XYZ file of C-alpha atoms in Angstrom:
646
model
C 3.656 -16.347 24.218
C 5.334 -19.003 21.865
C 4.193 -21.710 19.606
C 5.056 -25.410 19.351
C 8.348 -24.456 17.194
C 9.237 -21.653 19.995
C 8.517 -18.895 17.558
C 7.068 -15.518 19.272
C 3.661 -15.116 18.536
C 2.579 -12.417 20.780
C 3.992 -9.849 23.590
C 2.173 -8.540 26.016
C 2.508 -6.912 29.168
C 0.406 -6.598 32.650
C 0.671 -5.541 36.240
C -0.519 -9.138 37.375
C 0.672 -11.523 34.644
C -1.593 -14.323 36.449
C -4.876 -12.587 35.987
C -4.161 -11.402 32.273
C -2.659 -14.763 31.507
C -5.852 -16.561 33.035
C -7.963 -13.981 31.248
C -6.815 -15.904 28.142
C -7.793 -19.247 28.942
C -11.157 -18.590 30.631
C -14.253 -17.062 29.525
C -15.676 -16.718 25.528
C -13.406 -15.001 23.040
C -13.655 -14.028 19.376
C -12.195 -16.626 16.512
C -9.093 -14.373 16.411
C -8.176 -14.729 20.230
C -9.437 -18.533 19.574
C -6.929 -18.896 17.020
C -3.933 -16.960 18.687
C -4.472 -19.480 22.311
C -4.855 -22.193 20.023
C -1.649 -22.351 19.257
C -0.028 -21.070 22.956
C 2.345 -23.505 23.778
C 4.862 -21.739 26.006
C 5.309 -18.596 27.889
C 8.222 -16.884 28.990
C 8.362 -13.891 31.204
C 10.488 -10.469 32.039
C 10.086 -8.535 35.585
C 10.255 -4.740 34.646
C 10.681 -1.859 37.356
C 7.972 0.239 36.287
C 5.423 0.940 33.449
C 7.705 3.102 31.216
C 10.304 0.368 31.203
C 7.391 -1.975 30.324
C 5.629 -0.038 27.921
C 9.814 0.152 25.967
C 10.348 -3.352 26.395
C 7.169 -4.317 24.663
C 7.797 -1.975 21.823
C 11.418 -3.097 21.436
C 10.294 -6.550 21.528
C 7.534 -6.163 18.752
C 10.170 -4.939 16.555
C 12.726 -7.237 17.158
C 10.431 -10.403 16.706
C 7.604 -9.108 14.550
C 5.143 -11.395 16.764
C 1.907 -12.635 14.425
C -0.736 -11.694 16.798
C 0.598 -7.852 17.655
C -0.457 -4.638 16.289
C 2.432 -4.394 13.773
C 2.821 -0.985 12.987
C 4.148 -2.082 9.117
C 4.141 1.465 7.605
C 6.488 2.604 9.697
C 8.140 4.652 7.203
C 9.838 8.147 8.497
C 7.823 11.150 8.410
C 9.028 13.895 6.001
C 10.292 17.472 7.376
C 11.010 20.502 5.659
C 14.735 21.943 6.334
C 16.163 24.827 5.974
C 20.101 23.702 5.335
C 22.942 25.154 7.670
C 25.494 26.540 4.481
C 26.496 29.476 3.447
C 23.914 29.637 0.901
C 21.015 27.867 2.636
C 18.539 25.429 0.894
C 15.117 24.561 1.473
C 14.471 20.656 0.759
C 12.529 17.945 1.934
C 14.000 15.509 3.661
C 12.841 12.352 5.663
C 16.135 12.020 7.932
C 16.755 14.217 10.782
C 20.431 14.963 12.262
C 22.528 17.126 14.395
C 23.545 19.478 11.538
C 22.477 22.712 12.948
C 19.771 22.887 9.993
C 16.100 23.603 10.867
C 13.629 21.174 10.440
C 9.897 21.621 10.280
C 7.314 18.815 10.859
C 6.891 16.044 10.947
C 4.312 16.363 7.882
C 1.605 13.693 7.852
C 2.584 12.682 3.813
C 5.423 13.571 1.410
C 2.601 15.525 -0.610
C 1.564 18.272 1.634
C 5.365 18.598 2.430
C 6.086 18.865 -1.346
C 3.553 21.557 -1.677
C 4.756 23.614 1.230
C 7.828 23.441 0.204
C 6.656 24.328 -3.588
C 4.960 27.199 -2.139
C 7.775 28.593 -0.194
C 9.994 28.309 -3.207
C 7.792 31.078 -5.159
C 8.133 32.921 -2.164
C 11.577 33.226 -1.045
C 14.289 32.360 -4.040
C 16.555 30.297 -1.613
C 19.315 28.372 -3.714
C 17.807 25.284 -5.353
C 21.217 23.352 -6.874
C 23.084 20.977 -4.481
C 26.441 22.103 -5.670
C 26.847 25.629 -7.357
C 26.772 25.316 -11.154
C 29.103 27.329 -13.334
C 26.201 29.731 -14.394
C 22.449 30.712 -13.598
C 19.793 28.131 -14.343
C 16.274 28.460 -14.945
C 15.317 29.039 -11.179
C 17.213 32.366 -11.568
C 15.251 33.527 -14.465
C 11.739 32.544 -13.149
C 12.598 34.874 -9.655
C 13.163 31.518 -7.591
C 16.652 31.675 -6.794
C 18.997 34.832 -6.184
C 22.102 32.819 -8.313
C 25.044 32.667 -5.576
C 26.525 31.028 -8.445
C 27.024 34.458 -10.626
C 26.339 37.080 -7.940
C 27.415 37.866 -4.169
C 24.310 37.543 -1.892
C 24.926 39.006 1.322
C 24.147 37.251 4.740
C 22.047 39.786 5.861
C 19.697 38.866 2.775
C 19.929 35.283 3.353
C 18.803 35.770 7.481
C 15.872 37.506 6.337
C 14.666 34.792 4.008
C 15.146 32.324 6.819
C 13.197 33.994 9.345
C 10.659 34.591 7.219
C 10.351 30.792 6.209
C 10.464 30.071 9.708
C 8.051 32.136 10.757
C 5.745 30.862 7.795
C 6.383 26.953 8.844
C 5.675 28.160 12.586
C 2.478 29.228 11.431
C 2.654 33.044 10.575
C 1.540 32.970 7.379
C -1.630 34.944 7.785
C 1.116 37.840 8.627
C 3.214 36.966 5.585
C -0.204 36.961 3.479
C -1.301 40.612 4.888
C 2.397 41.816 3.883
C 2.137 40.468 0.551
C -1.271 41.986 0.101
C 0.344 45.637 1.292
C 3.143 44.999 -1.530
C 0.720 44.238 -3.949
C -1.410 47.367 -3.445
C 1.756 49.356 -3.382
C 2.849 47.977 -6.542
C -0.903 48.557 -8.119
C -0.224 52.640 -7.256
C 3.336 52.710 -8.867
C 1.512 51.460 -12.092
C 3.967 48.291 -11.793
C 1.068 45.941 -12.471
C 3.339 42.715 -13.589
C 5.019 42.996 -9.872
C 1.524 43.024 -8.750
C 0.323 40.059 -10.332
C 3.447 37.942 -9.208
C 2.054 39.216 -5.572
C -1.356 38.350 -6.146
C -0.327 34.546 -7.261
C 1.672 34.346 -4.327
C -1.263 35.112 -2.205
C -3.580 33.046 -4.063
C -0.970 29.955 -3.720
C -0.934 30.495 0.451
C -4.813 30.592 0.361
C -4.496 26.946 -2.033
C -2.132 25.542 0.556
C -3.921 26.353 3.493
C -7.443 26.294 2.768
C -7.767 22.558 3.535
C -7.433 23.775 7.273
C -10.997 22.773 8.808
C -10.202 22.955 12.386
C -8.798 25.848 14.405
C -8.058 26.103 17.979
C -7.182 29.499 19.557
C -3.704 28.470 20.265
C -0.930 27.547 18.061
C 0.168 24.346 19.699
C 1.353 21.278 17.751
C -1.042 18.609 18.535
C -2.023 15.098 17.444
C -5.351 13.558 18.340
C -6.212 10.201 18.259
C -9.395 8.042 18.328
C -9.662 4.564 17.627
C -12.486 1.911 16.573
C -13.416 -1.604 17.136
C -15.530 -4.270 15.528
C -15.280 -7.780 14.273
C -11.984 -8.382 15.394
C -10.819 -5.144 13.710
C -9.053 -1.838 14.819
C -9.221 1.563 13.278
C -6.998 4.266 14.394
C -7.382 7.808 13.161
C -4.696 10.662 13.689
C -6.033 14.325 13.373
C -2.415 16.274 12.623
C -2.738 20.075 14.340
C 0.113 22.203 13.553
C -0.228 25.911 14.514
C -3.607 25.141 15.983
C -4.708 23.675 12.584
C -5.755 20.575 11.264
C -3.665 20.076 8.045
C -4.129 16.453 7.722
C -5.700 13.133 8.799
C -4.472 9.363 8.765
C -6.161 6.006 9.376
C -4.962 2.657 9.864
C -6.834 -0.644 9.966
C -5.300 -3.694 11.456
C -6.468 -6.978 13.243
C -6.079 -6.976 16.919
C -6.441 -10.168 19.382
C -5.421 -8.583 22.688
C -7.456 -5.932 25.148
C -8.646 -2.868 22.451
C -7.080 -0.435 24.723
C -3.831 -2.178 25.014
C -3.241 -2.858 21.431
C -4.132 1.001 21.033
C -1.604 2.054 23.254
C 0.596 -0.303 21.808
C -0.092 1.160 18.270
C 0.849 4.373 19.632
C 4.115 3.719 21.428
C 5.353 2.187 18.011
C 3.987 5.006 15.978
C 6.231 7.056 17.719
C 9.262 4.790 18.642
C 10.821 5.742 15.504
C 9.944 9.757 15.158
C 12.473 11.960 16.197
C 10.210 14.932 16.286
C 7.091 14.951 18.779
C 4.359 17.112 18.608
C 3.818 19.101 21.840
C 0.749 17.378 22.945
C -0.874 13.785 22.059
C -4.911 13.926 22.799
C -5.678 10.387 23.270
C -9.154 8.559 24.210
C -10.479 7.063 27.181
C -11.136 3.252 26.771
C -13.894 2.436 25.035
C -16.533 0.167 26.712
C -18.932 -1.839 25.255
C -22.123 0.325 25.983
C -20.796 3.336 24.513
C -19.063 1.505 21.344
C -21.816 0.819 19.136
C -22.535 -1.669 16.935
C -19.469 -0.712 14.625
C -17.283 -0.157 17.399
C -17.668 -3.388 19.594
C -15.142 -3.253 22.291
C -12.711 -6.017 23.360
C -14.919 -6.812 26.048
C -16.936 -8.555 24.284
C -14.360 -11.615 24.057
C -13.353 -10.848 27.540
C -16.689 -10.060 30.065
C -14.098 -9.896 33.194
C -11.767 -6.708 31.830
C -14.817 -4.155 31.077
C -13.191 -0.978 30.337
C -14.602 2.431 31.668
C -16.896 5.061 30.005
C -15.092 7.639 28.422
C -17.608 10.248 29.117
C -17.209 11.904 32.488
C -20.156 11.283 35.424
C -21.257 14.568 35.234
C -22.546 16.802 32.346
C -20.757 20.344 31.678
C -23.459 21.805 33.282
C -22.906 19.731 36.254
C -26.668 17.587 35.796
C -26.226 14.322 36.563
C -25.574 12.163 33.116
C -28.405 10.191 31.671
C -27.755 6.731 32.504
C -30.244 5.660 29.136
C -31.987 3.148 31.134
C -29.264 0.785 31.658
C -28.785 -1.224 34.615
C -26.639 -0.084 37.547
C -23.389 -1.744 37.760
C -22.788 -4.380 40.648
C -20.105 -3.732 43.293
C -17.951 -6.456 41.345
C -18.231 -4.872 37.858
C -18.050 -1.286 39.702
C -14.777 -2.564 41.035
C -13.115 -4.049 37.536
C -13.910 -0.766 36.200
C -12.339 1.304 38.643
C -8.913 -1.324 38.019
C -9.520 -0.965 34.331
C -9.507 3.203 34.696
C -6.349 3.105 37.213
C -4.718 0.590 34.511
C -5.544 3.088 31.615
C -4.350 5.781 33.510
C -0.980 4.058 34.330
C -0.525 3.362 30.628
C -1.395 7.125 29.574
C 1.035 8.102 32.384
C 3.783 5.745 31.232
C 3.700 6.779 27.873
C 3.413 10.768 28.752
C 6.685 9.791 30.850
C 8.662 7.528 27.951
C 7.668 10.440 24.917
C 8.330 13.493 27.228
C 5.404 15.197 26.300
C 2.042 16.074 27.527
C -0.640 13.284 26.775
C -4.533 14.570 27.671
C -7.739 12.485 27.862
C -10.085 15.268 27.712
C -13.471 14.579 29.075
C -15.469 17.885 28.037
C -14.861 21.193 25.329
C -13.254 21.636 22.344
C -10.375 18.767 22.888
C -13.087 16.505 23.644
C -15.099 17.081 20.422
C -11.180 16.556 18.629
C -11.145 13.019 20.365
C -14.802 12.513 19.184
C -14.414 13.415 15.455
C -11.476 11.056 15.342
C -13.379 8.458 16.605
C -16.070 8.948 14.346
C -13.963 9.175 11.685
C -12.259 5.601 12.553
C -15.672 4.340 12.787
C -16.582 5.077 9.352
C -13.478 3.655 8.240
C -14.185 0.527 9.604
C -17.808 0.496 8.550
C -16.404 1.571 5.006
C -13.879 -1.835 5.256
C -17.204 -4.362 6.176
C -19.011 -2.609 3.444
C -16.216 -2.896 0.808
C -16.015 -6.760 2.018
C -19.831 -7.081 1.337
C -19.575 -5.537 -1.816
C -17.063 -7.785 -3.215
C -19.313 -11.027 -1.698
C -21.920 -9.549 -4.102
C -19.125 -9.427 -6.680
C -18.004 -12.916 -6.198
C -19.532 -15.460 -4.195
C -23.201 -14.184 -5.189
C -22.240 -13.674 -8.457
C -21.129 -17.016 -8.897
C -24.206 -18.408 -7.404
C -26.268 -16.261 -9.807
C -24.176 -17.580 -12.682
C -24.946 -21.443 -11.699
C -28.690 -20.377 -11.970
C -28.282 -18.914 -15.507
C -26.990 -22.024 -17.067
C -28.530 -24.665 -14.451
C -25.507 -26.077 -12.850
C -26.668 -24.857 -9.630
C -23.665 -24.029 -6.949
C -20.303 -23.426 -9.129
C -17.491 -22.993 -6.559
C -14.103 -23.844 -9.068
C -14.087 -22.357 -12.630
C -11.028 -23.398 -14.713
C -10.718 -20.744 -18.097
C -8.295 -21.477 -20.921
C -6.382 -19.063 -23.502
C -4.486 -19.544 -26.223
C -1.797 -17.410 -27.701
C 0.076 -17.608 -30.850
C 1.320 -15.123 -33.794
C 0.757 -16.707 -37.237
C 1.471 -20.264 -35.286
C 5.092 -19.005 -34.290
C 5.830 -20.201 -30.392
C 2.369 -21.288 -29.290
C 1.006 -21.287 -25.954
C -1.701 -21.828 -23.814
C -2.659 -20.553 -20.084
C -5.073 -21.957 -17.458
C -6.317 -19.520 -14.696
C -8.739 -20.620 -11.273
C -11.317 -18.989 -9.833
C -12.712 -20.201 -6.712
C -15.770 -18.814 -5.250
C -15.002 -15.980 -7.859
C -11.852 -15.091 -7.338
C -8.393 -15.444 -8.925
C -6.134 -18.336 -7.076
C -2.935 -17.801 -8.565
C -1.307 -20.945 -6.931
C -3.221 -22.643 -9.524
C -2.589 -20.976 -12.897
C -0.800 -23.304 -15.152
C 0.852 -22.532 -18.549
C 1.370 -24.852 -21.476
C 3.728 -24.799 -24.067
C 2.264 -26.482 -27.162
C 3.921 -29.853 -28.336
C 1.856 -31.558 -31.034
C 0.229 -28.955 -32.884
C 2.001 -27.248 -36.080
C 0.838 -23.747 -37.600
C -2.266 -22.001 -35.733
C -4.945 -24.327 -35.600
C -6.789 -23.003 -32.387
C -9.041 -26.370 -31.889
C -6.344 -28.447 -32.070
C -4.377 -26.753 -29.668
C -7.493 -26.534 -27.329
C -7.978 -30.417 -27.545
C -3.826 -30.787 -26.736
C -4.072 -28.314 -23.648
C -7.509 -29.530 -22.295
C -6.394 -33.163 -22.619
C -2.895 -32.507 -20.789
C -4.658 -30.986 -18.127
C -7.416 -33.181 -16.878
C -5.115 -36.346 -17.570
C -2.944 -34.944 -14.859
C -6.085 -34.196 -12.821
C -7.186 -37.586 -13.099
C -3.691 -39.007 -12.671
C -2.858 -36.640 -9.230
C -6.360 -37.102 -8.242
C -6.488 -32.919 -7.840
C -10.110 -30.987 -7.688
C -12.350 -31.597 -10.594
C -13.510 -27.760 -11.531
C -17.166 -27.400 -11.958
C -17.318 -25.355 -15.065
C -14.762 -25.279 -17.825
C -14.433 -21.712 -19.873
C -12.923 -21.396 -22.894
C -11.846 -18.391 -25.048
C -13.917 -18.916 -28.157
C -17.159 -19.925 -29.532
C -18.619 -23.020 -30.438
C -15.153 -24.678 -32.090
C -13.082 -24.186 -29.198
C -16.135 -25.415 -27.070
C -16.585 -28.852 -28.996
C -12.955 -29.605 -29.293
C -12.953 -29.409 -25.412
C -16.045 -31.259 -24.969
C -14.802 -33.864 -27.061
C -12.102 -34.605 -25.628
C -13.250 -34.687 -21.903
C -16.243 -36.931 -22.766
C -15.282 -38.982 -25.716
C -11.530 -39.118 -24.650
C -11.030 -38.936 -20.686
C -14.763 -40.152 -19.860
C -15.359 -36.997 -17.750
C -18.520 -34.843 -17.731
C -17.701 -31.446 -16.730
C -19.778 -28.666 -17.770
C -17.988 -26.410 -20.543
C -18.653 -22.601 -21.439
C -17.501 -20.431 -24.203
C -16.869 -16.516 -23.813
C -17.517 -15.216 -27.394
C -15.593 -11.471 -28.112
C -16.751 -9.048 -30.523
C -14.995 -6.327 -33.044
C -13.538 -4.924 -30.031
C -12.408 -7.753 -28.506
C -14.347 -7.597 -25.448
C -16.409 -9.886 -23.880
C -20.076 -10.090 -25.820
C -21.501 -13.218 -25.181
C -21.664 -16.435 -23.071
C -22.581 -20.181 -24.615
C -23.158 -23.614 -23.005
C -24.766 -26.448 -24.115
C -24.215 -29.324 -26.510
C -24.979 -28.219 -29.170
C -23.628 -24.333 -28.033
C -26.495 -22.042 -27.461
C -25.852 -18.438 -26.255
C -27.320 -17.225 -22.713
C -28.971 -14.329 -22.656
C -27.007 -12.960 -19.790
C -27.852 -8.841 -18.696
C -24.583 -6.826 -19.630
C -25.085 -4.412 -16.571
C -25.044 -8.169 -14.031
C -22.728 -8.909 -11.854
C -22.342 -12.424 -13.682
C -21.482 -10.913 -16.689
C -18.674 -8.461 -15.061
C -17.425 -12.030 -13.428
C -17.056 -13.575 -16.504
C -15.408 -10.214 -18.245
C -13.000 -10.701 -15.306
C -12.195 -14.130 -16.058
C -11.970 -13.709 -19.554
C -8.961 -10.652 -19.493
C -7.448 -12.494 -16.469
C -6.847 -15.333 -18.815
C -6.017 -13.125 -21.679
C -3.686 -11.518 -19.699
C -2.026 -14.506 -18.521
C -1.697 -15.863 -21.992
C -0.252 -13.146 -23.646
C 2.232 -12.748 -21.047
C 3.415 -16.122 -21.279
C 3.363 -16.270 -25.022
C 5.617 -12.814 -24.785
C 8.388 -14.297 -22.488
C 8.308 -17.241 -24.661
C 8.958 -15.570 -28.112
C 11.792 -12.965 -26.356
C 13.236 -16.507 -25.404
C 13.204 -17.892 -28.187
C 14.515 -14.548 -30.453
C 17.622 -14.523 -27.975
C 18.056 -18.814 -28.775
C 17.726 -18.122 -32.456
C 20.547 -15.429 -32.507
C 23.329 -17.511 -30.403
C 22.261 -20.352 -32.251
C 23.229 -19.098 -35.483
C 26.452 -18.321 -34.541
C 29.311 -21.541 -35.272
C 30.572 -22.631 -31.867
C 27.872 -22.224 -30.090
C 25.541 -25.192 -28.977
C 22.881 -25.618 -26.091
C 25.053 -25.906 -23.616
C 27.063 -22.798 -24.476
C 24.037 -20.496 -24.887
C 22.767 -21.598 -21.581
C 25.627 -20.943 -19.893
C 26.194 -17.367 -21.693
C 22.584 -16.549 -20.717
C 22.865 -17.618 -17.052
C 26.055 -15.868 -16.482
C 25.603 -12.607 -18.592
C 21.405 -12.475 -18.375
C 20.603 -10.811 -21.575
C 21.545 -11.009 -25.269
C 22.311 -7.187 -24.858
C 25.074 -7.847 -21.695
C 27.141 -10.371 -24.260
C 26.436 -7.589 -26.858
C 28.341 -5.030 -24.437
C 30.714 -7.476 -23.017
C 34.594 -7.450 -23.390
C 36.899 -10.024 -24.638
C 38.312 -11.224 -21.271
C 34.776 -11.194 -20.130
C 33.989 -14.776 -21.732
C 37.216 -16.581 -19.864
C 35.308 -17.377 -16.713
C 33.118 -19.793 -18.553
C 36.297 -21.377 -20.447
C 35.508 -19.713 -23.958
C 38.608 -18.461 -26.005
C 39.361 -15.627 -27.294
C 38.802 -16.788 -30.873
C 35.236 -17.607 -30.391
C 34.678 -14.978 -27.768
C 35.788 -12.415 -30.710
C 33.551 -14.534 -32.879
C 30.130 -13.977 -30.704
C 30.921 -10.174 -30.079
C 31.691 -10.137 -33.733
C 28.242 -11.473 -34.684
C 25.930 -9.849 -32.147
C 27.258 -6.185 -33.049
C 27.698 -6.774 -36.475
C 23.706 -7.034 -37.080
C 23.966 -3.633 -35.347
C 26.480 -2.212 -37.541
C 24.166 -3.794 -40.818
C 21.003 -1.983 -39.140
C 22.873 1.294 -38.475
C 24.467 1.720 -42.022
C 21.299 0.311 -43.836
C 19.502 3.200 -41.978
C 22.032 5.749 -42.908
C 22.112 4.572 -46.411
C 18.487 5.222 -46.778
C 18.440 8.480 -44.797
C 21.489 9.522 -47.597
C 19.389 8.199 -50.630
C 16.215 10.217 -49.441
C 18.438 13.102 -49.368
């Protein structure tokens, strides 16, 4: 699907293209799908021979064009593996790339932390080489017992082979046997009164337990499998993956994203992209059946809400495990037409699963009962919980922003406050004075509206006159360019700053915008809100969301002003040092800074480096000598001071 500019905005696949396209333009849709349909201006289609080709083509087109309305796996970084290198002196390392180099790869691990923790444990257990290139002498790892030091001692190939086999056994799920062997060695060492060795072995057992204690689901087999579950709500989808390695769950991963098409098809699209860059697959993928609206619940509403004619079949079997008929839950029986559509959707889902299995060359299972069904249920429940948590955070954010602004308006008698503009001044004893303004709309920062001001007319550290200049410049421009007026102006300060701002607004510009001041305490924290003319304090509760909002505004404008002041001061210092050099004017100073980038690089430059700027050897030598002379003088002074103290 393309928009008016010819940009690809959505890629999909269908057995009957006419029905799929028509579904977007008939029936009721959610807001997200309506937005997609509103942008469609043209279609282009490619005919493939089978489902597998369609699946691969869809994945490749999404990765090539990044359509706005497709499920995009943006976090598509490769997963870490633990590798035993194929070298004379093998090493153990964590890598994200798999090469055909006869090395042994174990993984993938769901995140780098779990891979690093496992490697750290194996480093304690097996003293393989640590250095990429052999050093001239032994290093600390040898003294810690974590390296056999092939740089200094000859190590037999049989010794390496034994360690490699034990590491392979450990990473293939044999850590229980390794642990039992360590326990036996620990008891033998204790009987021989070799307590230091016994303690080392005990610590290794503890480390194994620490790494492996996170396993909370276990199956009787030792098959590597990934278990998927998904839930949808309010136009968002969450996919949860449970990683099972050697029959144990080692990690889980949740991904949330907006979706615009059919829920199950977008879920399959996610799985396809997820494995398209992954060279090492598990033996099995366990995925759920399509989730119908009836069983999705309030937190997992299916995409059939948007497209009734595409209802998907239930994930539950027709019969319970004991053979009894499944309870209907009091729902009306489906019509013949609805049953036919369900059957068609079921067949389409089966086709997608078969295509996925054929392309990835792994087992793709959709269990209907037993432990694997429970695992899918666990993944689905976790996906649903993640979505609920997302919407709870959104609601909490609403209470911290929109409602806080509404309540703030009631406290100060202004009604609804949508736009707040806050000002803060920054200078050091009057040098490089600047000011900054931040804008909050509905309680949230609008960074595109932030503004910086270099003070032009005020001499010395006069905060009141600085506030007058900044407020005057800001709202003269607002009037001239017809920019949006704020509902409230916030100044960092008390009565003096407020009076200065009010005087400019009312007496010079004829604007009657409410102004409030934020007074800080001795620890430079927001302490009090003041409003009115003359200003009076407002007794806001310090634990209220309104007070927290004012704190965020004051901290943000202060951060913005301080950052701008530091930048200005740094540029001023550079300019003053270059301006002191004879023969350097404003034009040459700008040339130098543009060419070299910093004062430090100018100091480090050679004479010939100045030639591209048209600066001769004599002036170049003067520049370098002047700048380096400051460092030399400082170093001489420091050395002299040290000599006198001695």
